[in-house]
Short mmCIF file of C-alpha atoms in Angstrom, two decimals:
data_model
loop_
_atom_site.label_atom_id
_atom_site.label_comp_id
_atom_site.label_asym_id
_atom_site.label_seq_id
_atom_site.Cartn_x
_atom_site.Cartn_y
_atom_site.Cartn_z
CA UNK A 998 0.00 0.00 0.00
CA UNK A 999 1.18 3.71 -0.08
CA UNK A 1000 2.57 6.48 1.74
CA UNK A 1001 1.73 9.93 -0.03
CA UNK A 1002 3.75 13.14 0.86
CA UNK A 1003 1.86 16.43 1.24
CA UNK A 1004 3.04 20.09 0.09
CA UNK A 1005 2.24 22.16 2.85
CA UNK A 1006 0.13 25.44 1.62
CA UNK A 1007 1.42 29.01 2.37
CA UNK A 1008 -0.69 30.06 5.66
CA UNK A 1009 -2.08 33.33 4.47
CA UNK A 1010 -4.06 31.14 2.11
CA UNK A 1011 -4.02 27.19 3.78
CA UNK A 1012 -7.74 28.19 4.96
CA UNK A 1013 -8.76 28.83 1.21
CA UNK A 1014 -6.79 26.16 -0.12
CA UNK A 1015 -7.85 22.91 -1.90
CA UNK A 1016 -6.27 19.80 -0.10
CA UNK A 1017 -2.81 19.01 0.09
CA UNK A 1018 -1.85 16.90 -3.10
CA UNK A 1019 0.75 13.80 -2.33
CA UNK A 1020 3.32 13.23 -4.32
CA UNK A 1021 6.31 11.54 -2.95
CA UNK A 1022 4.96 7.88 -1.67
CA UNK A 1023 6.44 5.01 0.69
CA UNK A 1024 5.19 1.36 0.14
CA UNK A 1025 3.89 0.10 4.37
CA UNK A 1026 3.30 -3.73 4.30
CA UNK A 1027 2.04 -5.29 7.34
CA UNK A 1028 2.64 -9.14 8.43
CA UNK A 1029 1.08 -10.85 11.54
CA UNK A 1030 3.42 -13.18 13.12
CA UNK A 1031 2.90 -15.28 16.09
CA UNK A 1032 -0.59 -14.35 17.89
CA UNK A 1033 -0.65 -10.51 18.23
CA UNK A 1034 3.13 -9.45 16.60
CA UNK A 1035 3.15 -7.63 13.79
CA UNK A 1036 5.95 -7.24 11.25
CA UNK A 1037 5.65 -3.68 9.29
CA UNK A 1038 7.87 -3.53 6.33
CA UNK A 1039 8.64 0.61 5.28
CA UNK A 1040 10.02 0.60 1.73
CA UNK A 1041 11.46 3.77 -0.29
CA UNK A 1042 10.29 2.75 -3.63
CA UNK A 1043 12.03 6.70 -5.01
CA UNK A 1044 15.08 7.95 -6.49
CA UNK A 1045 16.18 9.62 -3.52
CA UNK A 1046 17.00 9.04 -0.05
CA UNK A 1047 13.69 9.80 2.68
CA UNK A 1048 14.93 10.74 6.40
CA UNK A 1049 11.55 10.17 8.22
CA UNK A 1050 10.95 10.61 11.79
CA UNK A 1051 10.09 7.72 13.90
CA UNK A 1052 8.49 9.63 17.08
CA UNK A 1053 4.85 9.04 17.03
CA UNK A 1054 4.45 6.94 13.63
CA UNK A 1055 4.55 3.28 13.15
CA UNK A 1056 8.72 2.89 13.37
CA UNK A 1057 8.74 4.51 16.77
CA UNK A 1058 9.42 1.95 19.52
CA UNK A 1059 7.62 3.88 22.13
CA UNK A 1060 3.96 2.19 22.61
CA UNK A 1061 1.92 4.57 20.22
CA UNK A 1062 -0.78 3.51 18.39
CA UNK A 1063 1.04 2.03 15.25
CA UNK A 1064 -2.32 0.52 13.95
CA UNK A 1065 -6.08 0.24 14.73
CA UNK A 1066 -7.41 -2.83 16.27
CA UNK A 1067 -11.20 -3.84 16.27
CA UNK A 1068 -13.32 -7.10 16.12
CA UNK A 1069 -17.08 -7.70 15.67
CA UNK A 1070 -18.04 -5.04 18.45
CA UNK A 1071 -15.96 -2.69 17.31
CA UNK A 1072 -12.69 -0.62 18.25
CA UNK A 1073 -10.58 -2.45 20.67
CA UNK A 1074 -9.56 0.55 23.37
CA UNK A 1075 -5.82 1.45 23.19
CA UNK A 1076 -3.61 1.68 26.19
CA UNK A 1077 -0.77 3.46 25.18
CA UNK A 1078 0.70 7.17 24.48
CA UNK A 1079 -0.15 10.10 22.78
CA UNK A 1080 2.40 12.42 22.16
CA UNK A 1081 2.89 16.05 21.16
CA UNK A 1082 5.42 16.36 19.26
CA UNK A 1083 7.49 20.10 18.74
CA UNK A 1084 9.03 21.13 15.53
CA UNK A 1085 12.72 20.72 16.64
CA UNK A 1086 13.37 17.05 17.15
CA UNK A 1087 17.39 16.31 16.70
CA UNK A 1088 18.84 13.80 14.32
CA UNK A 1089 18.51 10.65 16.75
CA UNK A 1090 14.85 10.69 16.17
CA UNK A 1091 14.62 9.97 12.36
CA UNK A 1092 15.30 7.13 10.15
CA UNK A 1093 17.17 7.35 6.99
CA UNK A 1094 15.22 5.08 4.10
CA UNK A 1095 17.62 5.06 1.10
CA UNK A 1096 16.14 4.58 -2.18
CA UNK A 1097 15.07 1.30 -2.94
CA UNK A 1098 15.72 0.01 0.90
CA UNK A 1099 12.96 -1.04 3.17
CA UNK A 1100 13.13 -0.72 7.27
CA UNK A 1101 11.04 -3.46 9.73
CA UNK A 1102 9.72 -2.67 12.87
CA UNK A 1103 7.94 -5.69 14.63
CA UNK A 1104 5.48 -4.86 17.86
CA UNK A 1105 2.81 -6.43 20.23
CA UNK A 1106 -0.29 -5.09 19.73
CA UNK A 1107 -1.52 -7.19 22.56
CA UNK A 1108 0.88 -4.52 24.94
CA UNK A 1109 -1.42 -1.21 23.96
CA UNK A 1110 -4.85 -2.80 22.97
CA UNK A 1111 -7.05 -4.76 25.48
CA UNK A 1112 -7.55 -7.72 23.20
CA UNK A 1113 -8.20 -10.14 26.31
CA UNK A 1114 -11.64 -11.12 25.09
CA UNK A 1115 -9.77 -12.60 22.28
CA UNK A 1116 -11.02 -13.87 18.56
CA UNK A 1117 -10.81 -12.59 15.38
CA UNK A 1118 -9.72 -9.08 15.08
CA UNK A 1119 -8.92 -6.45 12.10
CA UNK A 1120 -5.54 -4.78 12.08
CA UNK A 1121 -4.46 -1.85 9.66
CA UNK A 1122 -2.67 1.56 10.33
CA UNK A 1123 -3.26 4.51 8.28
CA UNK A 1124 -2.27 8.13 9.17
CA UNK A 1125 0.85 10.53 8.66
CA UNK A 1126 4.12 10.55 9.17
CA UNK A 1127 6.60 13.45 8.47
CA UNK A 1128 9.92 13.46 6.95
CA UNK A 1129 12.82 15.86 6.28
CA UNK A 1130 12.23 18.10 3.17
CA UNK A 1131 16.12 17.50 1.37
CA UNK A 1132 17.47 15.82 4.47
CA UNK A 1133 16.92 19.02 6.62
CA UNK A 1134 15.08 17.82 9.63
CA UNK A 1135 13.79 21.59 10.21
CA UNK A 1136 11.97 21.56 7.03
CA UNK A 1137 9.23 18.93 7.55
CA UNK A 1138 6.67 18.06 5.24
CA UNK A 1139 3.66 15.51 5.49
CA UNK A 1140 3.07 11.84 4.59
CA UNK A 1141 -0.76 10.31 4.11
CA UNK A 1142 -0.68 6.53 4.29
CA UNK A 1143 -2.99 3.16 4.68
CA UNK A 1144 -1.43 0.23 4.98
CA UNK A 1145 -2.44 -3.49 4.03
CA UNK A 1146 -5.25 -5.43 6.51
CA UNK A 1147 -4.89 -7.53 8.46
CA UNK A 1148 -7.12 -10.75 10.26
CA UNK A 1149 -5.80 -12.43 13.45
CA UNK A 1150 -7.25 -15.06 15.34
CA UNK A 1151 -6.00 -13.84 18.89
CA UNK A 1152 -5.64 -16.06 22.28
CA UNK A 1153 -6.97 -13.66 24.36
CA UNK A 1154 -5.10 -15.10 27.59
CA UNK A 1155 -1.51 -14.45 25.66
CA UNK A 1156 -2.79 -10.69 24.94
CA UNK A 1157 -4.10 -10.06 28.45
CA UNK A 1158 -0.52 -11.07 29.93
CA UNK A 1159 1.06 -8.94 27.47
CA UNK A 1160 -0.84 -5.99 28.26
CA UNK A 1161 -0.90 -6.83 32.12
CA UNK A 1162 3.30 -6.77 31.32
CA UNK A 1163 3.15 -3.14 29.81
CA UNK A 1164 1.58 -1.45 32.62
CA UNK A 1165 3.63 -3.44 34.95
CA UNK A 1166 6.42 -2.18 33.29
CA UNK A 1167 5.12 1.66 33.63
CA UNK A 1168 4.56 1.24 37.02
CA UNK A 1169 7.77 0.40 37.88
CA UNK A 1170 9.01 3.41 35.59
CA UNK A 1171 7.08 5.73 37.48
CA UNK A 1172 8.52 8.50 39.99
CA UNK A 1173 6.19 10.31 41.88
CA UNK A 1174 7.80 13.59 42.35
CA UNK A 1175 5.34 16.19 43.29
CA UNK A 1176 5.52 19.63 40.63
CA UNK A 1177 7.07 22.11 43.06
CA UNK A 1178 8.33 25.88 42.39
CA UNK A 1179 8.33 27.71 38.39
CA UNK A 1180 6.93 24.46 37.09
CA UNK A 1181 3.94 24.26 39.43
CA UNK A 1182 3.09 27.67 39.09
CA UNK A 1183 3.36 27.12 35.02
CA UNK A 1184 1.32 23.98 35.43
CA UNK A 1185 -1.65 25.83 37.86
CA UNK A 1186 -1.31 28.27 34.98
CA UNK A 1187 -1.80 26.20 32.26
CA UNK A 1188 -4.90 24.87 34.19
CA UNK A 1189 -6.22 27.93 34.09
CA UNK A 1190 -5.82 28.83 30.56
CA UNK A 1191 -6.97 25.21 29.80
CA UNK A 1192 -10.23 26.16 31.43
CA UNK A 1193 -10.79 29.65 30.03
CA UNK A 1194 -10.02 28.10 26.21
CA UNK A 1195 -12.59 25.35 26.58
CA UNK A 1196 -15.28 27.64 27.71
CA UNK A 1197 -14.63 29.86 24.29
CA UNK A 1198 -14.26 27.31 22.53
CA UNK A 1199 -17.22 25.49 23.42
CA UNK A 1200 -19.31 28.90 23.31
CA UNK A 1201 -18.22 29.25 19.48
CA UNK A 1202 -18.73 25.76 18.47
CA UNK A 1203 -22.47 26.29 19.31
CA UNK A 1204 -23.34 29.38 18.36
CA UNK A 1205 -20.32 30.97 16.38
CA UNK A 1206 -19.65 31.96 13.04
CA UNK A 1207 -20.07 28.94 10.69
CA UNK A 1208 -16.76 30.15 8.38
CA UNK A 1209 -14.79 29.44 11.24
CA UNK A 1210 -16.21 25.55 12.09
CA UNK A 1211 -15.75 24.49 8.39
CA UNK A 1212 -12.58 26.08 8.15
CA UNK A 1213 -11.40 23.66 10.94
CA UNK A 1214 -13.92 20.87 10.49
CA UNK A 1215 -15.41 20.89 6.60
CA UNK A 1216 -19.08 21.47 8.58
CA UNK A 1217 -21.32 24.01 10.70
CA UNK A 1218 -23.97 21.23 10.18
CA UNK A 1219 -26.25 21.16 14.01
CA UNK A 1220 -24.47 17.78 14.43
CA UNK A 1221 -20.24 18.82 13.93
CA UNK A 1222 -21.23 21.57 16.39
CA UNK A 1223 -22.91 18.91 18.69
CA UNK A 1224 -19.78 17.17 18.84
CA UNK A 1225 -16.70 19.91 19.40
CA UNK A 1226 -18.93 21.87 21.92
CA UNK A 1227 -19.21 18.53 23.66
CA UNK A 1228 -15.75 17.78 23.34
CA UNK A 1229 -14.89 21.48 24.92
CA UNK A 1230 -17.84 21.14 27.31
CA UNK A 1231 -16.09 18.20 28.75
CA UNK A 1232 -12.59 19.39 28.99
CA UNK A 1233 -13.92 23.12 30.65
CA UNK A 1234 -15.76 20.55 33.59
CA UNK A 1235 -12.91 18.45 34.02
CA UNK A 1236 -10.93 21.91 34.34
CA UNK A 1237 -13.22 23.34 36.66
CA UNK A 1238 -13.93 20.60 38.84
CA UNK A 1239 -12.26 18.56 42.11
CA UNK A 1240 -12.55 15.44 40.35
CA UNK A 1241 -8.74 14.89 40.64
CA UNK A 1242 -8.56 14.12 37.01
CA UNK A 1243 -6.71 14.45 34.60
CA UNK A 1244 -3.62 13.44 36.80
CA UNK A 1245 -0.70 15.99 35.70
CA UNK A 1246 3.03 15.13 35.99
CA UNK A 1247 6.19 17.32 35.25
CA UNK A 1248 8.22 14.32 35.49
CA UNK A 1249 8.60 11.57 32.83
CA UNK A 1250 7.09 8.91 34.29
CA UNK A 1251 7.43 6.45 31.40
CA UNK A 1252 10.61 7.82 30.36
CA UNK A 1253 9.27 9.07 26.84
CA UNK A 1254 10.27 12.16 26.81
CA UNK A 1255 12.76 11.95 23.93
CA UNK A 1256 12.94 12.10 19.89
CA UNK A 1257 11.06 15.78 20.15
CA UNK A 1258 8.14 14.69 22.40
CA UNK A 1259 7.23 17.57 24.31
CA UNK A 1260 3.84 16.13 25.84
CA UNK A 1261 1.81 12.93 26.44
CA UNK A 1262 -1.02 11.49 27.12
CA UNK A 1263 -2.43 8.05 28.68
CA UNK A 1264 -5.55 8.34 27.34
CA UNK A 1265 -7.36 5.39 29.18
CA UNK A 1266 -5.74 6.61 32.89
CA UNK A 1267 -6.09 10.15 31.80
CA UNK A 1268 -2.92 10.55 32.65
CA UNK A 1269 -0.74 13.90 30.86
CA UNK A 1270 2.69 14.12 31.65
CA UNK A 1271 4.79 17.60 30.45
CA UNK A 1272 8.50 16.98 29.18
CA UNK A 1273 11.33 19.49 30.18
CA UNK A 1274 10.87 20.98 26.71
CA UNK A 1275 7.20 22.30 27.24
CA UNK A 1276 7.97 24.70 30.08
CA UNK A 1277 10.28 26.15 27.27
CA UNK A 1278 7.05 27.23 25.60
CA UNK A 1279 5.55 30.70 26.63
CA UNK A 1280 2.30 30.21 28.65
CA UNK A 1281 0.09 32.08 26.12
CA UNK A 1282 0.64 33.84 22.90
CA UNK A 1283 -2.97 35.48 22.12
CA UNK A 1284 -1.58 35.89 18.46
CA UNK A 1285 -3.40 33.76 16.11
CA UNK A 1286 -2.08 30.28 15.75
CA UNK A 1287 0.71 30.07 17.61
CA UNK A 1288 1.61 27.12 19.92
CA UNK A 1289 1.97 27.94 23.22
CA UNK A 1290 1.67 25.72 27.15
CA UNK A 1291 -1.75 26.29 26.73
CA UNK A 1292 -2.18 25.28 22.95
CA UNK A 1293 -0.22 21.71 23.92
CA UNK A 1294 -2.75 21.45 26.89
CA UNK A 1295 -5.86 21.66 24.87
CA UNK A 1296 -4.27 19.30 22.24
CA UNK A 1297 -3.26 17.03 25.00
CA UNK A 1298 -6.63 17.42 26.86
CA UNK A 1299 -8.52 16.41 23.83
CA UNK A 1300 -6.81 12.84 23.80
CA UNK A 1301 -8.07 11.79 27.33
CA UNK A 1302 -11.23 9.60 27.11
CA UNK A 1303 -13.12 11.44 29.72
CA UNK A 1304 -13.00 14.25 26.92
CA UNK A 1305 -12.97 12.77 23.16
CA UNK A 1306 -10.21 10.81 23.09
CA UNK A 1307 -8.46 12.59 19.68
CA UNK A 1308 -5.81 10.96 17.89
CA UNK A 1309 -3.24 12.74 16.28
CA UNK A 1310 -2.80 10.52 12.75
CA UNK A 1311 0.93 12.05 12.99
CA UNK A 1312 -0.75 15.73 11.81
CA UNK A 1313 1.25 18.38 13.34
CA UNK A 1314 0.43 22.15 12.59
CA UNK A 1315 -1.98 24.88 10.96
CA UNK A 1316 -1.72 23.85 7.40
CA UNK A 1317 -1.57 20.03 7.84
CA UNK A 1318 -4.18 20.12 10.33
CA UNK A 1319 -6.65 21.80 7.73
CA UNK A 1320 -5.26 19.29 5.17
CA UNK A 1321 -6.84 16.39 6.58
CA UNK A 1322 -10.33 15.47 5.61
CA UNK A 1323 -13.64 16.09 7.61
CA UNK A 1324 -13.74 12.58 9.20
CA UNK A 1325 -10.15 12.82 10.35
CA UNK A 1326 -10.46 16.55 11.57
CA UNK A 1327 -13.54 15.68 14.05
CA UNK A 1328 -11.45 13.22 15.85
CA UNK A 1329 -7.94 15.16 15.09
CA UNK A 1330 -5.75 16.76 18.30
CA UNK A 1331 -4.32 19.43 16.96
CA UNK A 1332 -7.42 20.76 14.65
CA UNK A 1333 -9.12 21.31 17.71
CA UNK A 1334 -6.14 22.76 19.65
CA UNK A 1335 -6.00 25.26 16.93
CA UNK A 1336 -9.54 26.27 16.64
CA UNK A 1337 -9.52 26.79 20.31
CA UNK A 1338 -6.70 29.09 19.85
CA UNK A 1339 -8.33 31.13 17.09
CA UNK A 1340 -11.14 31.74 19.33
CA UNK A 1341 -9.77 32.86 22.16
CA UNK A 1342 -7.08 35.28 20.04
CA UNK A 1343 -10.15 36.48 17.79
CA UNK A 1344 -8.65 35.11 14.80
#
């Protein structure tokens, strides 16, 4: 199956713009191998060398969702990270694909799916991943891909010990270090913002100006504004209330903070944990679209399952987020950290 590249559109015009065409392409094959292990080939069928970068896509060997899982009664619920990931990862996070060459990556999807009911289940992965534009890891451009399907007969015993192995495994990687000083003060401040955002947001989802929701989600139709109100409805309560949820660390407590990740999310333990690199970030730019603390914390908010539980289909930005089509964007991270933003800044 194939990978297709996207040209990103100037951003004066990206909300104007016609989709992002692909052009450059990467062949994904997937293989099942012994119960829930899956082999994904990556080949470079080009002329030229791709550098792509492994955080958050398929070749990353953190537990992100790599593929979608789902059987007879539908999605199986994943248990592993979300990440945010900034624009400046260094050179150890991406993978060179010479022309011609293929890479393999093998996983358990038993380790971030609860497959314990075991059966017959679906398995395919489809999404974006970016690469270097020329080798230059600051110049990152967009690739669209669906893989091959897959049908496994699972032993649901195997999977729930695998999964039962993961969190094991996180629990023992865990440090609980209570946010003290600067970083709790950024963190009760982030709160804050987070709260203020979702209110807007929420506000202009129902009622606001219906340019603005299909520039974001391709609709201003009663039921897209049903569903991002919601989604910011949720997030504002959560903000607002004692419920002691989301938990919030400023400590790496699965030791993922690496390859550019500058935030992530356990999505079933609503769980967000902030890397060294977000407090780098100013607390709020009220210019439109920029990415700020508070920008990451809506993004990040939006992946917790007491909210919507996003995914991010390895979409990072203004223009890529706009790029994607209506029934990604609805479920899509960053398109609604970035219409929150516009909101709140009047843009």
């Amino acid at each position: 199956m194939k990978f297709f590249a996207s040209v990103a559109t100037i951003a004066t015009l990206a909300a104007a713009a016609p989709k992002a065409r692909f052009t450059t392409s990467l062949d994904v094959k997937l293989e099942l191998q012994e119960n829930s292990r899956v082999k994904a080939t990556v080949t470079n069928p080009g002329q030229e060398s791709l550098k792509v970068l492994k955080t958050g896509s398929i070749l990353d060997a953190s537990p992100v969702q790599k593929v979608s899982v789902s059987n007879i009664d539908g999605a199986a619920t994943f248990q592993g990270i979300k990440v945010y990931i900034g624009p400046h990862a260094d050179e150890s996070a991406f993978q060179e694909i010479p022309a011609g060459k293929s890479v393999e990556v093998t996983f358990d999807i038993a380790e971030i799916f609860d497959l314990s009911t075991g059966g017959k289940y679906n398995i395919y992965s489809s999404g974006n991943i970016r690469y270097a534009e020329g080798g230059d890891i600051d110049k990152l451009r967009s690739v669209s891909f669906e893989s091959n399907k897959l049908h496994a007969n699972v032993d649901g015993t195997l999977a729930a010990a695998a999964l039962s192995s993961f969190h094991q495994n996180m629990k023992r990687a865990t440090i609980n270090s209570d946010c003290t000083g600067s970083r709790r003060q950024a963190l009760e401040t982030a709160r804050q913002n987070t709260y203020n955002i979702a209110v807007k947001a929420a506000e202009a989802a129902r009622s606001g100006p219906a340019k603005k929701m299909t520039e974001y989600f391709e609709s201003a139709s009663q039921n897209t504004r049903s569903i991002v109100a919601g989604t910011f409805s949720k997030m504002a309560q959560l903000y607002s209330s004692q419920s002691g949820k989301p938990d919030i660390y400023c400590r790496d407590i699965g030791n993922y903070c690496s390859g550019g990740v500058v935030a992530y999310t356990l999505p079933p333990q609503n769980n967000i944990v902030y890397c060294s690199a977000w407090f780098s970030y100013p607390a709020l730019n009220s210019a439109c679209r920029q990415v700020d603390q508070a920008h990451i914390s809506v993004h990040e908010s939006t992946h917790l399952s007491l909210t919507k539980g996003t995914d991010d289909y390895g979409t990072y930005g203004y223009e890529n987020s706009i790029a994607l089509p209506a029934s990604q964007n609805i479920n899509h991270a960053d398109t609604y950290a970035y219409f929150a933003h516009d909101t709140l800044s009047g843009c």
